[in-house]
Coordinates of C-alpha atoms in Angstrom, one line a residue:
X1 CA 0.0 0.0 0.0
X2 CA 1.6 3.3 -1.1
X3 CA 1.3 6.7 0.4
X4 CA 1.8 10.2 -1.0
X5 CA 4.7 11.7 0.7
X6 CA 4.3 15.3 1.9
X7 CA 0.4 15.1 2.1
X8 CA -1.3 17.2 4.7
X9 CA -2.4 14.3 6.8
X10 CA 0.0 11.3 7.0
X11 CA -1.0 7.7 6.6
X12 CA -1.8 6.9 10.3
X13 CA -4.0 10.0 10.6
X14 CA -6.0 9.1 7.4
X15 CA -6.4 5.4 8.3
X16 CA -7.5 6.2 11.9
X17 CA -10.0 8.8 10.5
X18 CA -11.5 6.1 8.2
X19 CA -11.8 3.6 11.2
X20 CA -15.4 4.1 12.4
X21 CA -15.5 1.3 15.0
X22 CA -15.9 2.7 18.4
X23 CA -13.5 1.8 21.1
X24 CA -16.0 -0.1 23.2
X25 CA -16.6 -2.6 20.4
X26 CA -12.8 -3.5 20.4
X27 CA -12.5 -6.0 23.3
X28 CA -8.7 -5.9 23.7
X29 CA -8.8 -2.0 23.5
X30 CA -11.5 -1.8 26.0
X31 CA -9.6 -4.1 28.4
X32 CA -6.5 -1.8 28.0
X33 CA -8.5 1.2 28.9
X34 CA -10.2 -0.5 31.9
X35 CA -6.7 -1.5 33.2
X36 CA -5.3 2.0 32.4
X37 CA -8.1 3.9 34.2
X38 CA -7.5 2.8 37.9
X39 CA -3.8 3.0 37.5
X40 CA -3.8 6.5 36.2
X41 CA -6.7 8.1 38.1
X42 CA -5.1 6.9 41.2
X43 CA -2.0 9.2 40.5
X44 CA -4.0 12.4 39.9
X45 CA -6.3 11.5 42.8
X46 CA -3.4 11.6 45.1
X47 CA -2.6 15.1 44.0
X48 CA -6.3 16.2 44.3
X49 CA -6.7 14.5 47.6
X50 CA -3.6 16.3 49.1
X51 CA -4.7 19.7 47.9
X52 CA -8.2 19.3 49.2
X53 CA -7.1 17.6 52.4
X54 CA -4.7 20.6 53.3
X55 CA -7.5 23.0 52.6
X56 CA -9.9 21.1 54.8
X57 CA -7.4 20.5 57.7
X58 CA -7.0 24.2 58.1
X59 CA -10.6 24.2 59.2
X60 CA -10.1 21.2 61.6
X61 CA -9.7 22.4 65.2
X62 CA -7.7 19.4 66.6
X63 CA -5.1 19.9 63.6
X64 CA -4.8 23.5 64.4
X65 CA -4.2 22.7 68.1
X66 CA -1.7 19.9 67.4
X67 CA 0.4 22.0 65.1
X68 CA 0.1 25.2 67.1
X69 CA -2.3 27.2 64.9
X70 CA 0.0 27.5 61.8
X71 CA -0.1 30.9 60.2
X72 CA 1.7 32.7 57.3
X73 CA 5.2 31.2 57.0
X74 CA 4.6 28.0 59.0
X75 CA 1.4 27.3 57.1
X76 CA 3.1 28.1 53.9
X77 CA 5.9 25.7 54.8
X78 CA 3.5 22.9 55.5
X79 CA 2.1 23.1 52.0
X80 CA 5.2 24.1 50.2
X81 CA 7.1 20.9 51.3
X82 CA 5.1 18.8 48.9
X83 CA 6.3 21.0 46.0
X84 CA 9.8 20.9 47.4
X85 CA 9.8 17.1 47.4
X86 CA 8.7 17.1 43.8
X87 CA 11.5 19.7 42.9
X88 CA 14.1 17.2 44.4
X89 CA 12.7 14.2 42.4
X90 CA 12.5 15.8 39.0
X91 CA 16.1 15.4 37.9
X92 CA 15.8 11.6 38.4
X93 CA 12.3 11.3 36.8
X94 CA 13.2 11.3 33.1
X95 CA 16.1 9.1 33.7
X96 CA 14.0 6.5 35.5
X97 CA 11.1 6.7 32.9
X98 CA 13.4 6.3 29.9
X99 CA 15.8 3.8 31.3
X100 CA 13.5 1.4 33.4
X101 CA 10.3 2.2 31.6
X102 CA 7.0 3.9 32.2
X103 CA 5.8 1.1 34.4
X104 CA 8.6 1.1 36.8
X105 CA 8.7 4.8 37.1
X106 CA 5.0 4.7 38.3
X107 CA 5.9 1.7 40.8
X108 CA 8.8 3.7 42.3
X109 CA 7.0 6.9 42.7
X110 CA 3.9 5.0 44.2
X111 CA 6.2 3.4 46.9
X112 CA 7.5 6.9 48.0
X113 CA 3.9 8.1 48.3
X114 CA 2.8 5.2 50.4
X115 CA 5.7 5.9 52.7
X116 CA 4.8 9.6 52.9
X117 CA 1.1 9.0 53.6
X118 CA 2.2 6.5 56.3
X119 CA 4.5 8.9 58.0
X120 CA 1.9 11.7 57.7
X121 CA -0.7 9.5 59.5
X122 CA 1.6 8.6 62.3
X123 CA 3.2 12.1 62.8
X124 CA 4.1 12.9 66.3
X125 CA 5.3 16.4 65.8
X126 CA 5.6 19.2 63.2
X127 CA 8.9 17.8 61.9
X128 CA 7.5 14.4 61.2
X129 CA 4.5 15.9 59.3
X130 CA 6.9 18.1 57.2
X131 CA 9.1 15.0 56.3
X132 CA 6.0 13.0 55.2
X133 CA 4.9 15.8 52.9
X134 CA 8.4 15.8 51.3
X135 CA 8.1 12.2 50.6
X136 CA 4.6 12.5 49.2
X137 CA 5.9 15.2 46.9
X138 CA 9.0 13.2 45.9
X139 CA 7.0 10.3 44.7
X140 CA 4.2 12.2 42.6
X141 CA 6.3 13.4 39.7
X142 CA 7.6 9.9 38.8
X143 CA 3.9 8.8 38.5
X144 CA 2.7 11.9 36.7
X145 CA 5.5 12.1 34.1
X146 CA 5.4 8.4 33.4
X147 CA 1.6 8.1 33.4
X148 CA 1.0 11.1 31.1
X149 CA 3.6 9.7 28.6
X150 CA 2.1 6.1 28.9
X151 CA -1.5 7.3 28.0
X152 CA -0.3 9.0 25.0
X153 CA 1.9 6.3 23.9
X154 CA -0.4 3.3 24.6
X155 CA -3.7 4.8 23.5
X156 CA -5.3 4.3 20.1
X157 CA -4.6 7.6 18.3
X158 CA -8.4 8.5 17.9
X159 CA -8.8 8.4 21.8
X160 CA -5.3 9.8 22.8
X161 CA -6.3 13.3 23.6
X162 CA -9.6 12.4 25.3
X163 CA -7.7 10.0 27.7
X164 CA -5.0 12.4 28.5
X165 CA -7.6 14.9 29.4
X166 CA -9.6 12.6 31.6
X167 CA -6.4 11.7 33.4
X168 CA -5.9 15.4 34.6
X169 CA -9.7 15.6 35.4
X170 CA -9.5 12.7 37.8
X171 CA -7.6 15.1 40.1
X172 CA -11.1 16.1 41.3
X173 CA -12.0 12.6 42.2
X174 CA -9.3 12.7 45.0
X175 CA -10.3 16.2 46.0
X176 CA -14.0 15.4 46.4
X177 CA -13.1 12.3 48.5
X178 CA -10.7 14.5 50.8
X179 CA -13.3 17.3 51.1
X180 CA -16.0 14.8 52.0
X181 CA -13.8 13.0 54.6
X182 CA -12.5 16.2 56.3
X183 CA -16.2 17.5 56.4
X184 CA -17.1 14.3 58.1
X185 CA -14.2 14.2 60.6
X186 CA -13.7 17.9 61.4
X187 CA -15.8 17.9 64.4
X188 CA -14.1 14.9 66.0
X189 CA -12.7 15.9 69.4
X190 CA -9.4 14.0 69.0
X191 CA -6.4 13.7 66.6
X192 CA -8.3 11.2 64.4
X193 CA -10.1 14.2 62.9
X194 CA -6.9 14.7 60.8
X195 CA -5.3 11.3 60.9
X196 CA -8.2 9.6 59.1
X197 CA -7.9 11.8 56.1
X198 CA -4.1 11.2 56.1
X199 CA -4.3 7.5 56.2
X200 CA -7.0 7.6 53.4
X201 CA -4.4 9.3 51.1
X202 CA -2.7 5.9 50.9
X203 CA -5.7 4.5 49.0
X204 CA -5.2 5.9 45.6
X205 CA -1.6 4.6 45.7
X206 CA -2.7 1.2 46.6
X207 CA -5.0 1.4 43.6
X208 CA -2.0 2.2 41.4
X209 CA 0.3 -0.5 42.6
X210 CA -2.6 -3.1 42.3
X211 CA -3.3 -2.5 38.6
X212 CA 0.1 -1.3 37.1
X213 CA 1.3 -5.0 36.9
X214 CA -1.5 -5.7 34.3
X215 CA -0.6 -2.7 32.1
X216 CA 1.8 -3.3 29.1
X217 CA 4.8 -1.3 28.6
X218 CA 4.8 1.7 26.1
X219 CA 5.4 0.5 22.5
X220 CA 7.6 3.6 21.9
X221 CA 9.8 2.6 24.8
X222 CA 10.1 -1.0 23.6
X223 CA 11.2 -0.1 20.1
X224 CA 13.7 2.5 21.7
X225 CA 15.2 -0.5 23.7
X226 CA 15.3 -2.8 20.7
X227 CA 12.3 -4.9 21.6
X228 CA 10.6 -4.3 18.2
X229 CA 8.8 -7.6 18.2
X230 CA 7.1 -7.0 21.5
X231 CA 6.1 -3.5 20.4
X232 CA 4.5 -4.8 17.2
X233 CA 2.8 -7.6 19.1
X234 CA 1.3 -5.0 21.5
X235 CA 0.0 -2.8 18.7
X236 CA -1.6 -5.8 17.0
X237 CA -3.2 -7.0 20.1
X238 CA -4.6 -3.7 21.3
X239 CA -5.0 -1.5 18.2
X240 CA -6.1 -4.1 15.7
X241 CA -7.7 -6.9 17.8
X242 CA -5.1 -9.4 16.9
X243 CA -5.1 -8.8 13.1
X244 CA -1.4 -8.8 12.0
X245 CA -2.4 -7.7 8.6
X246 CA -3.9 -4.4 9.9
X247 CA -2.9 -1.4 7.7
X248 CA -3.2 0.9 10.8
X249 CA -0.9 -1.2 12.8
X250 CA 1.8 -1.5 10.0
X251 CA 1.8 2.3 9.5
X252 CA 1.8 3.0 13.3
X253 CA 4.8 0.7 13.7
X254 CA 6.6 2.1 10.7
X255 CA 6.2 5.6 12.0
X256 CA 7.3 4.7 15.4
X257 CA 10.4 2.9 14.2
X258 CA 11.5 5.5 11.5
X259 CA 10.7 8.5 13.8
X260 CA 12.8 7.0 16.6
X261 CA 15.6 6.2 14.1
X262 CA 15.4 9.9 12.9
X263 CA 15.5 11.3 16.5
X264 CA 18.6 9.3 17.2
X265 CA 20.2 10.7 14.1
X266 CA 19.2 14.3 14.4
X267 CA 18.9 14.9 18.2
X268 CA 21.6 14.9 21.0
X269 CA 20.9 12.6 23.8
X270 CA 20.6 13.8 27.5
X271 CA 19.4 17.1 28.8
X272 CA 21.4 19.0 26.4
X273 CA 18.9 17.8 23.6
X274 CA 16.4 20.2 25.0
X275 CA 18.4 23.1 24.1
X276 CA 20.3 21.9 20.9
X277 CA 18.0 23.2 18.4
X278 CA 15.6 26.2 17.8
X279 CA 12.6 23.8 17.7
X280 CA 13.6 22.1 20.9
X281 CA 14.2 25.4 22.7
X282 CA 10.7 26.6 21.7
X283 CA 9.1 23.4 23.1
X284 CA 11.0 23.9 26.4
X285 CA 9.8 27.6 26.4
X286 CA 6.1 26.5 26.0
X287 CA 6.5 23.7 28.6
X288 CA 8.1 26.1 31.1
X289 CA 5.3 28.7 30.6
X290 CA 2.7 26.0 31.1
X291 CA 4.3 24.9 34.4
X292 CA 4.0 28.5 35.6
X293 CA 0.6 29.2 34.1
X294 CA -1.1 26.1 35.7
X295 CA 0.1 27.4 39.2
X296 CA 0.1 31.2 38.9
X297 CA -3.3 31.7 37.2
X298 CA -4.9 32.0 40.8
X299 CA -5.8 28.4 41.2
X300 CA -3.2 28.0 43.9
X301 CA -5.2 30.3 46.2
X302 CA -8.3 28.2 46.3
X303 CA -6.5 24.9 46.0
X304 CA -4.6 25.3 49.3
X305 CA -5.7 28.4 51.0
X306 CA -9.4 28.6 50.7
X307 CA -9.9 29.0 54.4
X308 CA -8.0 32.4 54.7
X309 CA -9.6 33.7 51.6
X310 CA -13.0 33.0 53.1
X311 CA -11.8 34.7 56.4
X312 CA -11.1 37.9 54.3
X313 CA -14.6 38.0 53.0
X314 CA -16.3 37.5 56.3
X315 CA -17.0 33.6 56.2
X316 CA -15.4 32.2 59.5
X317 CA -17.4 29.2 60.5
X318 CA -15.5 26.0 60.0
X319 CA -18.4 23.9 58.8
X320 CA -19.4 26.4 56.2
X321 CA -15.8 26.5 55.0
X322 CA -15.8 22.7 54.5
X323 CA -19.1 22.8 52.8
X324 CA -17.8 25.4 50.3
X325 CA -14.7 23.3 49.9
X326 CA -16.7 20.3 49.1
X327 CA -19.1 22.0 46.9
X328 CA -16.2 23.7 44.9
X329 CA -14.5 20.3 44.3
X330 CA -17.7 18.6 43.2
X331 CA -18.4 21.5 40.7
X332 CA -14.8 21.2 39.6
X333 CA -15.2 17.5 38.8
X334 CA -18.4 18.1 36.8
X335 CA -17.1 20.8 34.6
X336 CA -13.5 19.2 34.3
X337 CA -15.0 15.9 33.1
X338 CA -17.3 17.5 30.6
X339 CA -14.4 19.5 29.2
X340 CA -12.1 16.4 29.1
X341 CA -14.7 14.7 26.9
X342 CA -15.2 17.8 24.6
X343 CA -12.2 20.1 24.5
X344 CA -9.8 17.5 22.9
X345 CA -12.1 17.6 19.7
X346 CA -11.4 21.3 19.4
X347 CA -8.2 23.0 18.1
X348 CA -5.7 23.7 21.0
X349 CA -4.9 27.3 20.4
X350 CA -8.5 28.8 20.4
X351 CA -9.3 26.9 23.6
X352 CA -6.2 28.1 25.5
X353 CA -6.9 31.8 24.2
X354 CA -10.6 31.5 25.5
X355 CA -9.2 30.1 28.8
X356 CA -6.7 32.8 29.4
X357 CA -8.9 35.7 28.5
X358 CA -11.9 34.4 30.5
X359 CA -9.6 33.9 33.6
X360 CA -8.3 37.4 33.4
X361 CA -11.8 38.8 33.4
X362 CA -13.0 36.6 36.1
X363 CA -10.0 37.2 38.4
X364 CA -10.3 40.9 37.8
X365 CA -13.9 40.7 39.0
X366 CA -12.8 38.5 42.0
X367 CA -10.2 41.2 43.1
X368 CA -12.8 44.1 42.7
X369 CA -15.4 42.3 44.7
X370 CA -12.8 41.4 47.5
X371 CA -11.7 45.1 47.6
X372 CA -15.3 46.3 48.0
X373 CA -15.8 44.0 50.9
X374 CA -12.5 45.0 52.5
X375 CA -13.4 48.7 52.3
X376 CA -17.1 48.8 53.3
X377 CA -18.0 45.2 54.5
X378 CA -20.6 44.9 51.7
X379 CA -22.3 41.5 52.1
X380 CA -23.2 41.4 48.4
X381 CA -19.4 41.7 47.6
X382 CA -18.7 38.8 49.8
X383 CA -21.2 36.7 47.9
X384 CA -19.8 37.9 44.6
X385 CA -16.3 36.6 45.7
X386 CA -17.9 33.2 46.2
X387 CA -19.7 33.4 42.9
X388 CA -16.4 34.4 41.1
X389 CA -14.5 31.5 42.8
X390 CA -17.1 29.0 41.4
X391 CA -17.1 30.7 38.0
X392 CA -13.3 30.5 37.8
X393 CA -13.2 26.8 37.9
X394 CA -14.7 25.9 34.5
X395 CA -12.6 28.6 32.7
X396 CA -9.5 27.1 34.3
X397 CA -10.5 23.6 33.6
X398 CA -11.3 24.1 29.9
X399 CA -7.6 24.2 29.0
X400 CA -5.2 24.1 31.9
X401 CA -6.8 20.9 33.2
X402 CA -8.4 19.4 30.0
X403 CA -5.6 19.9 27.5
X404 CA -2.3 20.4 29.4
X405 CA -0.8 16.9 29.6
X406 CA -2.3 16.0 26.1
X407 CA -0.6 19.1 24.7
X408 CA 2.9 18.3 26.4
X409 CA 2.8 14.8 25.1
X410 CA 2.0 16.2 21.6
X411 CA 4.7 18.8 21.3
X412 CA 7.6 16.7 22.5
X413 CA 9.1 13.8 20.6
X414 CA 9.6 10.5 22.2
X415 CA 13.3 11.0 23.0
X416 CA 12.6 14.3 25.0
X417 CA 9.0 13.6 26.1
X418 CA 9.7 12.5 29.7
X419 CA 12.2 15.3 30.0
X420 CA 9.8 17.9 28.5
X421 CA 7.0 16.8 31.0
X422 CA 9.6 17.0 33.7
X423 CA 10.5 20.5 32.8
X424 CA 6.8 21.5 32.9
X425 CA 6.7 19.6 36.3
X426 CA 9.7 21.5 37.6
X427 CA 8.5 24.9 36.7
X428 CA 5.0 24.0 38.1
X429 CA 6.5 22.7 41.4
X430 CA 8.5 25.8 41.7
X431 CA 5.6 28.0 41.1
X432 CA 3.5 25.8 43.5
X433 CA 6.4 26.1 46.1
X434 CA 6.4 29.9 45.8
X435 CA 2.6 30.1 45.9
X436 CA 2.2 27.8 48.9
X437 CA 5.0 29.5 50.8
X438 CA 4.1 33.1 49.8
X439 CA 0.3 33.0 49.3
X440 CA -0.5 32.8 53.1
X441 CA 1.9 35.6 53.7
X442 CA 0.5 37.8 51.0
X443 CA -3.0 37.1 51.9
X444 CA -2.3 37.8 55.5
X445 CA -0.4 41.0 54.9
X446 CA -2.0 42.5 51.7
X447 CA -5.4 41.0 51.6
X448 CA -7.1 41.8 48.4
X449 CA -4.2 43.8 47.0
X450 CA -2.2 40.5 46.7
X451 CA -4.5 39.4 44.0
X452 CA -3.5 42.2 41.6
X453 CA -0.3 40.1 41.0
X454 CA -2.4 37.3 39.5
X455 CA -4.3 39.7 37.3
X456 CA -1.1 41.0 35.8
X457 CA 0.3 37.5 35.1
X458 CA -2.9 36.5 33.5
X459 CA -2.6 39.3 31.0
X460 CA 0.9 38.0 30.2
X461 CA -0.6 34.6 29.6
X462 CA -2.9 35.8 26.9
X463 CA -0.2 37.5 25.0
X464 CA 2.2 34.3 25.3
X465 CA -0.5 31.9 24.1
X466 CA -1.3 34.1 21.1
X467 CA 2.2 34.3 19.9
X468 CA 3.9 31.1 21.0
X469 CA 1.4 28.2 21.1
X470 CA 1.5 25.9 17.9
X471 CA -1.6 23.9 16.8
X472 CA -1.3 20.2 17.3
X473 CA -4.8 18.8 17.0
X474 CA -5.7 15.9 14.7
X475 CA -2.2 14.5 14.2
X476 CA -0.4 11.3 15.4
X477 CA 2.5 11.6 17.9
X478 CA 4.9 10.7 15.3
X479 CA 3.6 13.2 12.8
X480 CA 4.0 15.8 15.5
X481 CA 7.6 14.6 16.5
X482 CA 9.1 17.2 14.1
X483 CA 6.5 19.8 14.5
X484 CA 9.1 22.7 14.2
X485 CA 11.6 20.7 11.9
X486 CA 10.0 20.9 8.4
X487 CA 13.0 19.4 6.6
X488 CA 13.3 16.5 8.9
X489 CA 9.5 15.9 8.7
X490 CA 10.0 15.3 4.8
X491 CA 12.7 12.7 5.4
X492 CA 10.5 10.9 8.0
X493 CA 7.5 10.7 5.7
X494 CA 9.9 9.2 3.0
X495 CA 11.2 6.5 5.3
X496 CA 7.8 5.6 6.6
X497 CA 6.5 5.3 3.1
X498 CA 9.3 3.0 2.1
X499 CA 8.8 0.7 5.1
X500 CA 5.1 0.5 4.7
X501 CA 5.5 -0.3 1.0
X502 CA 8.2 -2.9 1.8
X503 CA 5.4 -4.6 4.1
X504 CA 8.0 -5.8 6.5
X505 CA 6.7 -6.6 9.9
X506 CA 9.1 -7.7 12.9
X507 CA 7.9 -11.2 13.6
X508 CA 10.1 -14.2 14.3
X509 CA 9.3 -17.8 15.6
X510 CA 10.4 -16.8 19.1
X511 CA 8.4 -13.5 19.4
X512 CA 5.6 -12.9 21.6
X513 CA 3.4 -12.4 18.5
X514 CA 4.3 -15.8 17.3
X515 CA 3.4 -17.4 20.6
X516 CA 0.1 -15.5 20.4
X517 CA -0.5 -16.9 16.9
X518 CA 0.2 -20.5 18.2
X519 CA -2.3 -20.0 21.0
X520 CA -4.9 -18.9 18.4
X521 CA -5.1 -15.3 19.6
X522 CA -3.6 -13.5 16.6
X523 CA -4.5 -14.2 12.9
X524 CA -1.9 -16.1 10.9
X525 CA 0.3 -13.9 8.6
X526 CA -1.0 -15.5 5.5
X527 CA -4.7 -14.8 6.4
X528 CA -6.4 -12.1 4.5
X529 CA -7.5 -9.0 6.5

């Protein structure tokens, strides 16, 4: 089967577009997604649980008493140690994910998070609680970087963006559980009011460690490590329901093999590869911006410091605070899930522009309402702040939640993907550490005036997205591997065309695919499609 080199859409994109069979009618693919779901949602659940739990614990009297009513710097330190742990881990994350594989990176990160949650539950003093939060933060980037890459690399191309978006939306599942638990325990008269939420933080990690053993490794990672037959067998099993003559699988495999071959020829290895060409530097610039934007768009205020924000607008009752926290996380889960299912169908740049412009307008209104309450104690202004907080959620989630990991996986080629997502995580964790340490101080000292800094940064986000964000929708990962390198893209298409026309597939008598054929699970090579 020949292809026309240089066409607007490559062979994989065209074949996938012609495939009208829904994923739920493909038994092996459905099984893959069912195994992927609990593994990957557990990871984002941990992040969401931690954020919502720390919000809720600030309205738990026994937690406040146990740790001496932390405020400003101490409160910031308690939250920021989570980000500091992540920053310490990030140099090791891409090495682990690229050398040992996506699955082992998730396993290693999960073990650190189980250790952290255990120490947090059994904390005897402030120092032990802080160390526990460091270990929790140390483990999470291993899981997030590896899982976001695995989702993009394992998924059938048609569902890749939607699954990546649902991965991030699952943050709210953990947040809802934590908000509900702290609402149920906050009035307990002993330390179990905060120890119960802490011990339940282990549950998402147990979910990950239970299901990760049933997930296959990324086919890109397998090809990169010379295990081509296993990679082809995996694509046949999950993307073609066992049909070794599938044109989609042949084209997918050819793209993966030839793209990785070109990446080795044209890109340097190691961290220096991220800065070796103009295209790679632009990718790093976009990833760095996204790391800052996902934390400095005002979301850090409501994620970790909702309690002092509500204090500033006259809401001081602990039960009411926990109810608002729970309501906000439920609302976030609803709109984030809707956007995860719909936004990936749209072009990326318009969605990001709509997101940043809307956030700027909403946060400006939030700041004005906060100022009015601070000046004249206007009850309507207090209600307006709550309304703006709830309005903020869908505009943030439409892009920064629904598209960010999808977009990062798309703009980076395989050889730099784990490093690129790690760069995003590093800037995000640095921004989060700054926010978590500085936000309580800023809110305590400057009140509503502190919000102006976020309005200014949101204006910068609008400008950056307009001038710097490339469009990536509707293309395969290999087609996007040389998004900024047009001359290499032409060579890539030529090599893929040659391999597809050659009809070579990597099967030998000892391969896993051959074993599957003998067991009757895969069609024989001579069978007609």
